[in-house]
């Protein structure tokens, strides 16, 4: 993976990431409560993590996995998300996405998917 590109974070992106950490959406709050402090399988996650030119909702550096929570989207946002995901994948980072509805109504399934993905990446 091209780690060198991930560590060159523009100060404006870093500041934006810091400001985004404060007002989590309800779905982000719900998921973060289950990911923080290595609560899911011992994997460490960071929230609103600056990576290159983008900010990931949740990032697990151990397995290079991003978890994104998508709200109601319009076409421009969908295109932007696809571009972001493509960039992350060129950096060797896998991206999985869940909707707000999935986090609120199917949290157990979301957590199982995240854990299974982390374990799969770790064991190759």
PDB file of C-alpha atoms in Angstrom:
ATOM      1  CA  UNK A   1       0.000   0.000   0.000  1.00  0.00           C
ATOM      2  CA  UNK A   2       1.155   3.520  -0.715  1.00  0.00           C
ATOM      3  CA  UNK A   3       1.278   4.713   2.918  1.00  0.00           C
ATOM      4  CA  UNK A   4       3.321   7.774   1.955  1.00  0.00           C
ATOM      5  CA  UNK A   5       0.283   9.316   0.256  1.00  0.00           C
ATOM      6  CA  UNK A   6      -1.895   8.725   3.316  1.00  0.00           C
ATOM      7  CA  UNK A   7       0.432  10.547   5.684  1.00  0.00           C
ATOM      8  CA  UNK A   8       0.598  13.768   3.664  1.00  0.00           C
ATOM      9  CA  UNK A   9      -2.585  15.330   4.973  1.00  0.00           C
ATOM     10  CA  UNK A  10      -3.327  18.902   4.057  1.00  0.00           C
ATOM     11  CA  UNK A  11      -3.822  21.034   7.201  1.00  0.00           C
ATOM     12  CA  UNK A  12      -7.280  22.081   5.976  1.00  0.00           C
ATOM     13  CA  UNK A  13      -8.369  18.417   5.690  1.00  0.00           C
ATOM     14  CA  UNK A  14      -6.996  17.655   9.160  1.00  0.00           C
ATOM     15  CA  UNK A  15      -8.872  20.633  10.667  1.00  0.00           C
ATOM     16  CA  UNK A  16     -12.088  19.577   8.928  1.00  0.00           C
ATOM     17  CA  UNK A  17     -11.690  16.054  10.338  1.00  0.00           C
ATOM     18  CA  UNK A  18     -11.296  17.451  13.851  1.00  0.00           C
ATOM     19  CA  UNK A  19     -14.442  19.561  13.469  1.00  0.00           C
ATOM     20  CA  UNK A  20     -16.415  16.571  12.136  1.00  0.00           C
ATOM     21  CA  UNK A  21     -15.584  14.504  15.226  1.00  0.00           C
ATOM     22  CA  UNK A  22     -17.807  16.640  17.395  1.00  0.00           C
ATOM     23  CA  UNK A  23     -21.298  16.441  15.838  1.00  0.00           C
ATOM     24  CA  UNK A  24     -21.802  12.749  15.023  1.00  0.00           C
ATOM     25  CA  UNK A  25     -25.051  11.773  13.347  1.00  0.00           C
ATOM     26  CA  UNK A  26     -27.331   9.437  15.331  1.00  0.00           C
ATOM     27  CA  UNK A  27     -26.268   6.503  13.125  1.00  0.00           C
ATOM     28  CA  UNK A  28     -22.580   7.340  13.604  1.00  0.00           C
ATOM     29  CA  UNK A  29     -23.097   7.633  17.378  1.00  0.00           C
ATOM     30  CA  UNK A  30     -24.806   4.254  17.482  1.00  0.00           C
ATOM     31  CA  UNK A  31     -22.061   2.523  15.508  1.00  0.00           C
ATOM     32  CA  UNK A  32     -19.192   4.343  17.257  1.00  0.00           C
ATOM     33  CA  UNK A  33     -20.493   3.142  20.631  1.00  0.00           C
ATOM     34  CA  UNK A  34     -19.899  -0.418  19.389  1.00  0.00           C
ATOM     35  CA  UNK A  35     -16.553   0.201  17.661  1.00  0.00           C
ATOM     36  CA  UNK A  36     -14.685   2.412  20.129  1.00  0.00           C
ATOM     37  CA  UNK A  37     -12.121   1.112  22.619  1.00  0.00           C
ATOM     38  CA  UNK A  38     -11.493  -2.048  20.568  1.00  0.00           C
ATOM     39  CA  UNK A  39     -14.989  -3.286  21.437  1.00  0.00           C
ATOM     40  CA  UNK A  40     -15.443  -5.198  18.171  1.00  0.00           C
ATOM     41  CA  UNK A  41     -13.112  -8.179  18.082  1.00  0.00           C
ATOM     42  CA  UNK A  42     -10.224  -6.164  19.507  1.00  0.00           C
ATOM     43  CA  UNK A  43      -9.890  -4.096  16.320  1.00  0.00           C
ATOM     44  CA  UNK A  44      -9.037  -0.418  16.777  1.00  0.00           C
ATOM     45  CA  UNK A  45     -11.137   2.062  14.829  1.00  0.00           C
ATOM     46  CA  UNK A  46     -10.646   5.796  14.416  1.00  0.00           C
ATOM     47  CA  UNK A  47     -13.579   8.051  13.611  1.00  0.00           C
ATOM     48  CA  UNK A  48     -13.538  10.885  11.088  1.00  0.00           C
ATOM     49  CA  UNK A  49     -10.044   9.815  10.089  1.00  0.00           C
ATOM     50  CA  UNK A  50      -8.202  11.974   7.534  1.00  0.00           C
ATOM     51  CA  UNK A  51      -6.698   9.760   4.822  1.00  0.00           C
ATOM     52  CA  UNK A  52      -5.063  11.530   1.921  1.00  0.00           C
ATOM     53  CA  UNK A  53      -7.491  14.112   0.506  1.00  0.00           C
ATOM     54  CA  UNK A  54     -10.537  12.498   2.166  1.00  0.00           C
ATOM     55  CA  UNK A  55     -12.058  11.892   5.580  1.00  0.00           C
ATOM     56  CA  UNK A  56     -13.351   8.414   6.411  1.00  0.00           C
ATOM     57  CA  UNK A  57     -16.255   7.914   8.818  1.00  0.00           C
ATOM     58  CA  UNK A  58     -14.446   5.027  10.557  1.00  0.00           C
ATOM     59  CA  UNK A  59     -11.031   3.550   9.759  1.00  0.00           C
ATOM     60  CA  UNK A  60      -9.329   0.430  11.081  1.00  0.00           C
ATOM     61  CA  UNK A  61      -5.602   0.890  10.358  1.00  0.00           C
ATOM     62  CA  UNK A  62      -4.732  -2.679  11.353  1.00  0.00           C
ATOM     63  CA  UNK A  63      -6.600  -4.138   8.367  1.00  0.00           C
ATOM     64  CA  UNK A  64      -6.861  -1.021   6.172  1.00  0.00           C
ATOM     65  CA  UNK A  65     -10.664  -0.992   6.276  1.00  0.00           C
ATOM     66  CA  UNK A  66     -12.995   1.985   6.038  1.00  0.00           C
ATOM     67  CA  UNK A  67     -16.592   1.805   7.236  1.00  0.00           C
ATOM     68  CA  UNK A  68     -18.847   4.476   5.756  1.00  0.00           C
ATOM     69  CA  UNK A  69     -22.364   5.378   6.895  1.00  0.00           C
ATOM     70  CA  UNK A  70     -24.467   6.773   4.074  1.00  0.00           C
ATOM     71  CA  UNK A  71     -27.416   9.044   4.709  1.00  0.00           C
ATOM     72  CA  UNK A  72     -29.993   9.913   2.105  1.00  0.00           C
ATOM     73  CA  UNK A  73     -27.982  10.628  -1.026  1.00  0.00           C
ATOM     74  CA  UNK A  74     -28.513  12.445  -4.250  1.00  0.00           C
ATOM     75  CA  UNK A  75     -26.723  11.605  -7.506  1.00  0.00           C
ATOM     76  CA  UNK A  76     -23.839  14.031  -6.910  1.00  0.00           C
ATOM     77  CA  UNK A  77     -23.108  12.444  -3.526  1.00  0.00           C
ATOM     78  CA  UNK A  78     -23.253   8.930  -4.972  1.00  0.00           C
ATOM     79  CA  UNK A  79     -20.735   9.894  -7.673  1.00  0.00           C
ATOM     80  CA  UNK A  80     -18.477  11.529  -5.072  1.00  0.00           C
ATOM     81  CA  UNK A  81     -18.657   8.426  -2.857  1.00  0.00           C
ATOM     82  CA  UNK A  82     -17.723   6.200  -5.805  1.00  0.00           C
ATOM     83  CA  UNK A  83     -14.730   8.420  -6.585  1.00  0.00           C
ATOM     84  CA  UNK A  84     -13.625   8.344  -2.939  1.00  0.00           C
ATOM     85  CA  UNK A  85     -13.961   4.570  -2.741  1.00  0.00           C
ATOM     86  CA  UNK A  86     -11.963   4.160  -5.955  1.00  0.00           C
ATOM     87  CA  UNK A  87      -9.187   6.373  -4.570  1.00  0.00           C
ATOM     88  CA  UNK A  88      -9.083   4.450  -1.281  1.00  0.00           C
ATOM     89  CA  UNK A  89      -8.884   1.156  -3.150  1.00  0.00           C
ATOM     90  CA  UNK A  90      -5.884   2.428  -5.149  1.00  0.00           C
ATOM     91  CA  UNK A  91      -4.238   2.958  -1.755  1.00  0.00           C
ATOM     92  CA  UNK A  92      -4.952  -0.637  -0.694  1.00  0.00           C
ATOM     93  CA  UNK A  93      -7.840   0.312   1.586  1.00  0.00           C
ATOM     94  CA  UNK A  94     -11.101  -1.610   1.446  1.00  0.00           C
ATOM     95  CA  UNK A  95     -14.367   0.317   1.867  1.00  0.00           C
ATOM     96  CA  UNK A  96     -17.660  -1.088   3.103  1.00  0.00           C
ATOM     97  CA  UNK A  97     -20.830   0.987   3.273  1.00  0.00           C
ATOM     98  CA  UNK A  98     -23.996   0.830   5.307  1.00  0.00           C
ATOM     99  CA  UNK A  99     -27.066   3.019   5.225  1.00  0.00           C
ATOM    100  CA  UNK A 100     -28.400   4.912   8.229  1.00  0.00           C
ATOM    101  CA  UNK A 101     -31.384   2.548   8.143  1.00  0.00           C
ATOM    102  CA  UNK A 102     -29.137  -0.526   8.385  1.00  0.00           C
ATOM    103  CA  UNK A 103     -27.287   0.902  11.383  1.00  0.00           C
ATOM    104  CA  UNK A 104     -30.534   1.759  13.167  1.00  0.00           C
ATOM    105  CA  UNK A 105     -32.569  -1.327  12.286  1.00  0.00           C
ATOM    106  CA  UNK A 106     -29.977  -4.060  11.713  1.00  0.00           C
ATOM    107  CA  UNK A 107     -27.066  -3.097  13.965  1.00  0.00           C
ATOM    108  CA  UNK A 108     -26.189  -6.684  14.874  1.00  0.00           C
ATOM    109  CA  UNK A 109     -25.889  -7.614  11.191  1.00  0.00           C
ATOM    110  CA  UNK A 110     -23.795  -4.512  10.481  1.00  0.00           C
ATOM    111  CA  UNK A 111     -21.412  -5.385  13.324  1.00  0.00           C
ATOM    112  CA  UNK A 112     -21.171  -9.008  12.187  1.00  0.00           C
ATOM    113  CA  UNK A 113     -20.315  -7.867   8.655  1.00  0.00           C
ATOM    114  CA  UNK A 114     -17.638  -5.466   9.901  1.00  0.00           C
ATOM    115  CA  UNK A 115     -16.103  -8.099  12.181  1.00  0.00           C
ATOM    116  CA  UNK A 116     -16.161 -10.794   9.485  1.00  0.00           C
ATOM    117  CA  UNK A 117     -14.545  -8.388   7.007  1.00  0.00           C
ATOM    118  CA  UNK A 118     -11.783  -7.462   9.477  1.00  0.00           C
ATOM    119  CA  UNK A 119     -11.095 -11.110  10.251  1.00  0.00           C
ATOM    120  CA  UNK A 120     -11.094 -12.065   6.566  1.00  0.00           C
ATOM    121  CA  UNK A 121      -8.625  -9.302   5.684  1.00  0.00           C
ATOM    122  CA  UNK A 122      -6.392 -10.198   8.646  1.00  0.00           C
ATOM    123  CA  UNK A 123      -6.225 -13.891   7.789  1.00  0.00           C
ATOM    124  CA  UNK A 124      -5.895 -13.258   4.055  1.00  0.00           C
TER     125      UNK A 124
END
